[in-house]
Amino acid sequence: MPHIYYLIYAYSQGWSYNQTIHEDPYKRQRQQCLSPYTICDWYNYCREVVVIYYLEKQNQFTGKIGGPGKIVQIDESKFGKRKYNKGRHIEGHWVLGMIEDGSEDLRLEVCPDNIRSAEVLVPLIQRHVAAGTTIYTDCWRAYDCLAEHGYTHKKVSHSDPDNPFVSEDGTHTQRIESQWRAVKRFFRKQNYNNSQSFTDVIVEYLWRRNVEKFKKDPFKEIMRAIKHVY
């Protein structure tokens, strides 16, 4: 039983498999090292709990971001590896990101089937962003219909040779774009870019980000999640 709590603790700390094996205080007692398969099983279990807990809490207590008089920046980014490690072609997953100005509440959604059409993006935005919000985006054409769905829409052109970052009226997406660096750093560190459970890992990142931002104890939080789910 103690080694189970140890594995849950290791997951909560974001340890790699190798670190979990190396730090194991019970390996002498068992007279063998933890198997990577055992670690994988328990990490997957913990992630499953985190996903259920985080999404339920988000829907129940947090609600939508934005609203009248508020600004939400929206952007998409692709996660994965460059094909043959060179060139601009990247195989992976498109992710939609949304963050309200003045808030730390980041929302991420994986684009189904890697499609970034208005038919896909608008429902994802409506799931997280309240009507009446002023939305800042780049000039991706799928956003052009946002005004038809109860939003005030402003755009910044990244191809503007004079100022590709901020439009004349002050519209920019720099805050949401800056979030991608932290998210992708997490995926590279954990080697998650090719994970079959990519969507779940996105939720895991949001959970870890929330724990860190509010200076919570990650082990206590994962135990709270397990108690809630089971």
Short mmCIF file of C-alpha atoms in Angstrom, two decimals:
data_model
loop_
_atom_site.label_atom_id
_atom_site.label_comp_id
_atom_site.label_asym_id
_atom_site.label_seq_id
_atom_site.Cartn_x
_atom_site.Cartn_y
_atom_site.Cartn_z
CA MET A 1 0.00 0.00 0.00
CA PRO A 2 2.73 2.60 0.79
CA HIS A 3 4.18 2.26 -2.71
CA ILE A 4 0.79 3.22 -4.15
CA TYR A 5 0.83 6.48 -2.22
CA TYR A 6 4.40 6.96 -3.40
CA LEU A 7 3.35 6.58 -7.05
CA ILE A 8 0.50 9.04 -6.56
CA TYR A 9 2.96 11.45 -4.92
CA ALA A 10 5.45 11.02 -7.78
CA TYR A 11 2.73 11.81 -10.32
CA SER A 12 1.64 14.87 -8.35
CA GLN A 13 5.22 16.19 -8.46
CA GLY A 14 5.46 15.66 -12.21
CA TRP A 15 8.38 13.24 -11.93
CA SER A 16 9.61 11.29 -14.94
CA TYR A 17 9.57 7.48 -14.86
CA ASN A 18 13.33 7.44 -14.31
CA GLN A 19 13.12 9.85 -11.40
CA THR A 20 10.27 7.86 -9.86
CA ILE A 21 12.35 4.67 -10.06
CA HIS A 22 15.45 6.41 -8.69
CA GLU A 23 13.68 8.10 -5.76
CA ASP A 24 11.66 5.01 -4.74
CA PRO A 25 12.15 4.52 -0.95
CA TYR A 26 10.56 1.06 -1.02
CA LYS A 27 12.73 -0.70 -3.62
CA ARG A 28 14.96 -2.36 -1.00
CA GLN A 29 11.90 -3.59 0.85
CA ARG A 30 10.51 -5.07 -2.36
CA GLN A 31 13.99 -6.13 -3.51
CA GLN A 32 13.20 -4.90 -6.98
CA CYS A 33 12.71 -1.64 -8.85
CA LEU A 34 9.34 -0.36 -9.93
CA SER A 35 8.43 -1.40 -13.43
CA PRO A 36 7.87 1.38 -16.00
CA TYR A 37 4.62 -0.41 -16.85
CA THR A 38 3.46 -0.10 -13.23
CA ILE A 39 4.36 3.59 -13.18
CA CYS A 40 2.57 4.11 -16.50
CA ASP A 41 -0.59 2.42 -15.20
CA TRP A 42 -0.70 4.55 -12.06
CA TYR A 43 0.14 7.77 -13.91
CA ASN A 44 -2.70 7.04 -16.34
CA TYR A 45 -5.02 6.38 -13.40
CA CYS A 46 -4.04 9.69 -11.77
CA ARG A 47 -4.47 11.58 -15.04
CA GLU A 48 -7.93 10.07 -15.52
CA VAL A 49 -8.91 11.27 -12.04
CA VAL A 50 -7.49 14.73 -12.69
CA VAL A 51 -9.42 15.07 -15.96
CA ILE A 52 -12.75 14.10 -14.39
CA TYR A 53 -12.19 16.29 -11.33
CA TYR A 54 -10.90 19.37 -13.16
CA LEU A 55 -13.61 19.42 -15.82
CA GLU A 56 -16.40 18.87 -13.29
CA LYS A 57 -15.09 21.67 -11.08
CA GLN A 58 -14.61 23.98 -14.06
CA ASN A 59 -18.19 23.46 -15.23
CA GLN A 60 -19.65 23.66 -11.73
CA PHE A 61 -17.83 26.62 -10.20
CA THR A 62 -15.89 28.58 -12.80
CA GLY A 63 -18.33 29.02 -15.66
CA LYS A 64 -17.44 30.98 -18.76
CA ILE A 65 -14.78 33.63 -19.10
CA GLY A 66 -15.37 37.10 -20.51
CA GLY A 67 -18.67 38.95 -20.67
CA PRO A 68 -19.77 42.50 -21.53
CA GLY A 69 -16.93 44.98 -21.09
CA LYS A 70 -14.29 42.23 -20.93
CA ILE A 71 -11.65 41.13 -23.44
CA VAL A 72 -10.69 37.56 -24.28
CA GLN A 73 -7.69 36.82 -26.50
CA ILE A 74 -7.94 33.74 -28.71
CA ASP A 75 -5.31 31.92 -30.75
CA GLU A 76 -4.51 28.45 -32.08
CA SER A 77 -1.21 26.61 -32.03
CA LYS A 78 -0.03 23.26 -33.32
CA PHE A 79 1.65 20.74 -31.03
CA GLY A 80 3.97 18.08 -32.35
CA LYS A 81 7.30 17.55 -34.03
CA ARG A 82 8.54 18.95 -37.31
CA LYS A 83 8.48 16.24 -39.95
CA TYR A 84 11.96 14.76 -40.22
CA ASN A 85 12.98 17.46 -37.70
CA LYS A 86 13.23 20.16 -40.33
CA GLY A 87 11.12 22.54 -42.32
CA ARG A 88 7.83 24.16 -41.33
CA HIS A 89 5.58 21.11 -41.64
CA ILE A 90 4.50 19.89 -38.22
CA GLU A 91 2.56 16.72 -37.56
CA GLY A 92 0.47 16.84 -34.42
CA HIS A 93 -2.56 18.46 -32.83
CA TRP A 94 -4.13 21.89 -33.26
CA VAL A 95 -5.11 23.46 -29.93
CA LEU A 96 -7.36 26.48 -29.39
CA GLY A 97 -6.38 28.77 -26.52
CA MET A 98 -8.48 31.44 -24.77
CA ILE A 99 -7.57 33.79 -21.91
CA GLU A 100 -9.34 36.79 -20.41
CA ASP A 101 -7.38 40.01 -19.92
CA GLY A 102 -6.64 40.52 -16.23
CA SER A 103 -7.35 36.87 -15.40
CA GLU A 104 -5.24 33.73 -15.04
CA ASP A 105 -8.12 31.53 -16.24
CA LEU A 106 -6.68 29.83 -19.32
CA ARG A 107 -8.91 27.61 -21.44
CA LEU A 108 -7.56 25.07 -23.95
CA GLU A 109 -9.45 22.86 -26.39
CA VAL A 110 -8.05 20.31 -28.84
CA CYS A 111 -9.52 20.88 -32.31
CA PRO A 112 -11.43 17.73 -33.34
CA ASP A 113 -9.78 15.99 -36.31
CA ASN A 114 -7.32 18.92 -36.48
CA ILE A 115 -9.96 21.05 -38.22
CA ARG A 116 -9.88 24.82 -37.65
CA SER A 117 -13.01 25.83 -39.54
CA ALA A 118 -15.65 28.19 -38.15
CA GLU A 119 -17.94 25.20 -37.72
CA VAL A 120 -15.42 23.71 -35.27
CA LEU A 121 -13.92 26.78 -33.58
CA VAL A 122 -17.09 28.79 -32.89
CA PRO A 123 -18.79 26.07 -30.75
CA LEU A 124 -15.53 25.63 -28.80
CA ILE A 125 -15.42 29.38 -28.18
CA GLN A 126 -19.10 29.45 -27.18
CA ARG A 127 -18.43 26.67 -24.67
CA HIS A 128 -15.96 28.87 -22.78
CA VAL A 129 -16.57 32.54 -23.67
CA ALA A 130 -19.69 34.42 -22.58
CA ALA A 131 -21.77 36.36 -25.09
CA GLY A 132 -21.06 40.10 -25.17
CA THR A 133 -17.29 39.58 -24.84
CA THR A 134 -14.85 41.56 -26.95
CA ILE A 135 -12.66 38.96 -28.64
CA TYR A 136 -9.18 39.64 -30.00
CA THR A 137 -7.83 37.25 -32.66
CA ASP A 138 -5.45 37.17 -35.57
CA CYS A 139 -6.82 37.25 -39.12
CA TRP A 140 -7.59 33.54 -39.45
CA ARG A 141 -10.77 33.50 -41.58
CA ALA A 142 -12.67 31.10 -39.31
CA TYR A 143 -13.06 33.94 -36.78
CA ASP A 144 -14.76 36.32 -39.22
CA CYS A 145 -18.25 35.23 -38.18
CA LEU A 146 -17.81 35.84 -34.43
CA ALA A 147 -19.84 39.07 -34.59
CA GLU A 148 -22.79 36.98 -35.80
CA HIS A 149 -22.66 34.98 -32.56
CA GLY A 150 -22.97 37.79 -30.04
CA TYR A 151 -19.34 38.87 -29.75
CA THR A 152 -17.48 42.08 -30.56
CA HIS A 153 -14.60 40.96 -32.75
CA LYS A 154 -11.31 42.79 -33.29
CA LYS A 155 -8.34 41.52 -35.28
CA VAL A 156 -4.60 42.05 -35.50
CA SER A 157 -2.75 41.29 -38.74
CA HIS A 158 0.52 39.48 -38.12
CA SER A 159 1.44 40.14 -41.75
CA ASP A 160 1.37 43.93 -41.27
CA PRO A 161 4.93 45.01 -42.20
CA ASP A 162 4.79 48.10 -39.96
CA ASN A 163 3.47 46.48 -36.78
CA PRO A 164 2.71 42.75 -36.92
CA PHE A 165 2.00 42.53 -33.19
CA VAL A 166 -0.44 45.35 -32.31
CA SER A 167 -3.10 46.90 -34.56
CA GLU A 168 -3.71 50.65 -34.71
CA ASP A 169 -6.59 50.41 -32.22
CA GLY A 170 -4.45 48.44 -29.74
CA THR A 171 -5.77 44.97 -30.57
CA HIS A 172 -3.21 42.23 -29.91
CA THR A 173 -2.98 38.53 -29.02
CA GLN A 174 0.37 38.66 -27.25
CA ARG A 175 -0.91 37.32 -23.94
CA ILE A 176 -2.48 34.14 -25.32
CA GLU A 177 0.50 33.63 -27.63
CA SER A 178 2.85 33.86 -24.64
CA GLN A 179 0.93 31.01 -22.98
CA TRP A 180 1.97 28.57 -25.71
CA ARG A 181 5.61 28.64 -24.61
CA ALA A 182 4.76 27.30 -21.15
CA VAL A 183 2.33 24.68 -22.47
CA LYS A 184 4.78 23.37 -25.06
CA ARG A 185 7.60 23.34 -22.53
CA PHE A 186 5.47 21.03 -20.37
CA PHE A 187 4.78 18.71 -23.31
CA ARG A 188 8.45 18.54 -24.30
CA LYS A 189 9.56 17.89 -20.73
CA GLN A 190 7.11 15.03 -20.32
CA ASN A 191 7.56 13.78 -23.92
CA TYR A 192 3.80 14.04 -24.42
CA ASN A 193 3.65 15.44 -27.96
CA ASN A 194 2.79 12.06 -29.45
CA SER A 195 0.63 10.88 -26.57
CA GLN A 196 -2.46 8.91 -27.56
CA SER A 197 -4.26 10.69 -24.72
CA PHE A 198 -3.29 14.16 -25.92
CA THR A 199 -6.59 15.76 -24.90
CA ASP A 200 -6.30 14.38 -21.35
CA VAL A 201 -2.76 15.70 -21.09
CA ILE A 202 -4.02 19.17 -22.04
CA VAL A 203 -6.39 19.00 -19.06
CA GLU A 204 -3.56 17.71 -16.86
CA TYR A 205 -1.50 20.77 -17.83
CA LEU A 206 -4.37 23.09 -16.87
CA TRP A 207 -4.72 21.31 -13.52
CA ARG A 208 -0.99 21.61 -12.80
CA ARG A 209 -1.01 25.25 -13.87
CA ASN A 210 -3.92 25.96 -11.53
CA VAL A 211 -2.17 24.19 -8.61
CA GLU A 212 1.00 26.20 -9.19
CA LYS A 213 -0.73 29.57 -9.71
CA PHE A 214 -2.65 29.28 -6.45
CA LYS A 215 0.31 27.79 -4.55
CA LYS A 216 -1.52 24.59 -3.63
CA ASP A 217 0.07 21.33 -2.51
CA PRO A 218 -0.08 19.05 -5.58
CA PHE A 219 -0.21 15.85 -3.50
CA LYS A 220 -3.11 17.14 -1.41
CA GLU A 221 -4.87 18.23 -4.59
CA ILE A 222 -4.53 14.84 -6.29
CA MET A 223 -5.79 13.12 -3.14
CA ARG A 224 -8.72 15.54 -3.05
CA ALA A 225 -9.45 14.66 -6.68
CA ILE A 226 -9.35 10.91 -5.96
CA LYS A 227 -11.71 11.36 -3.01
CA HIS A 228 -14.09 13.39 -5.19
CA VAL A 229 -14.14 10.92 -8.07
CA TYR A 230 -14.24 7.72 -6.03
#
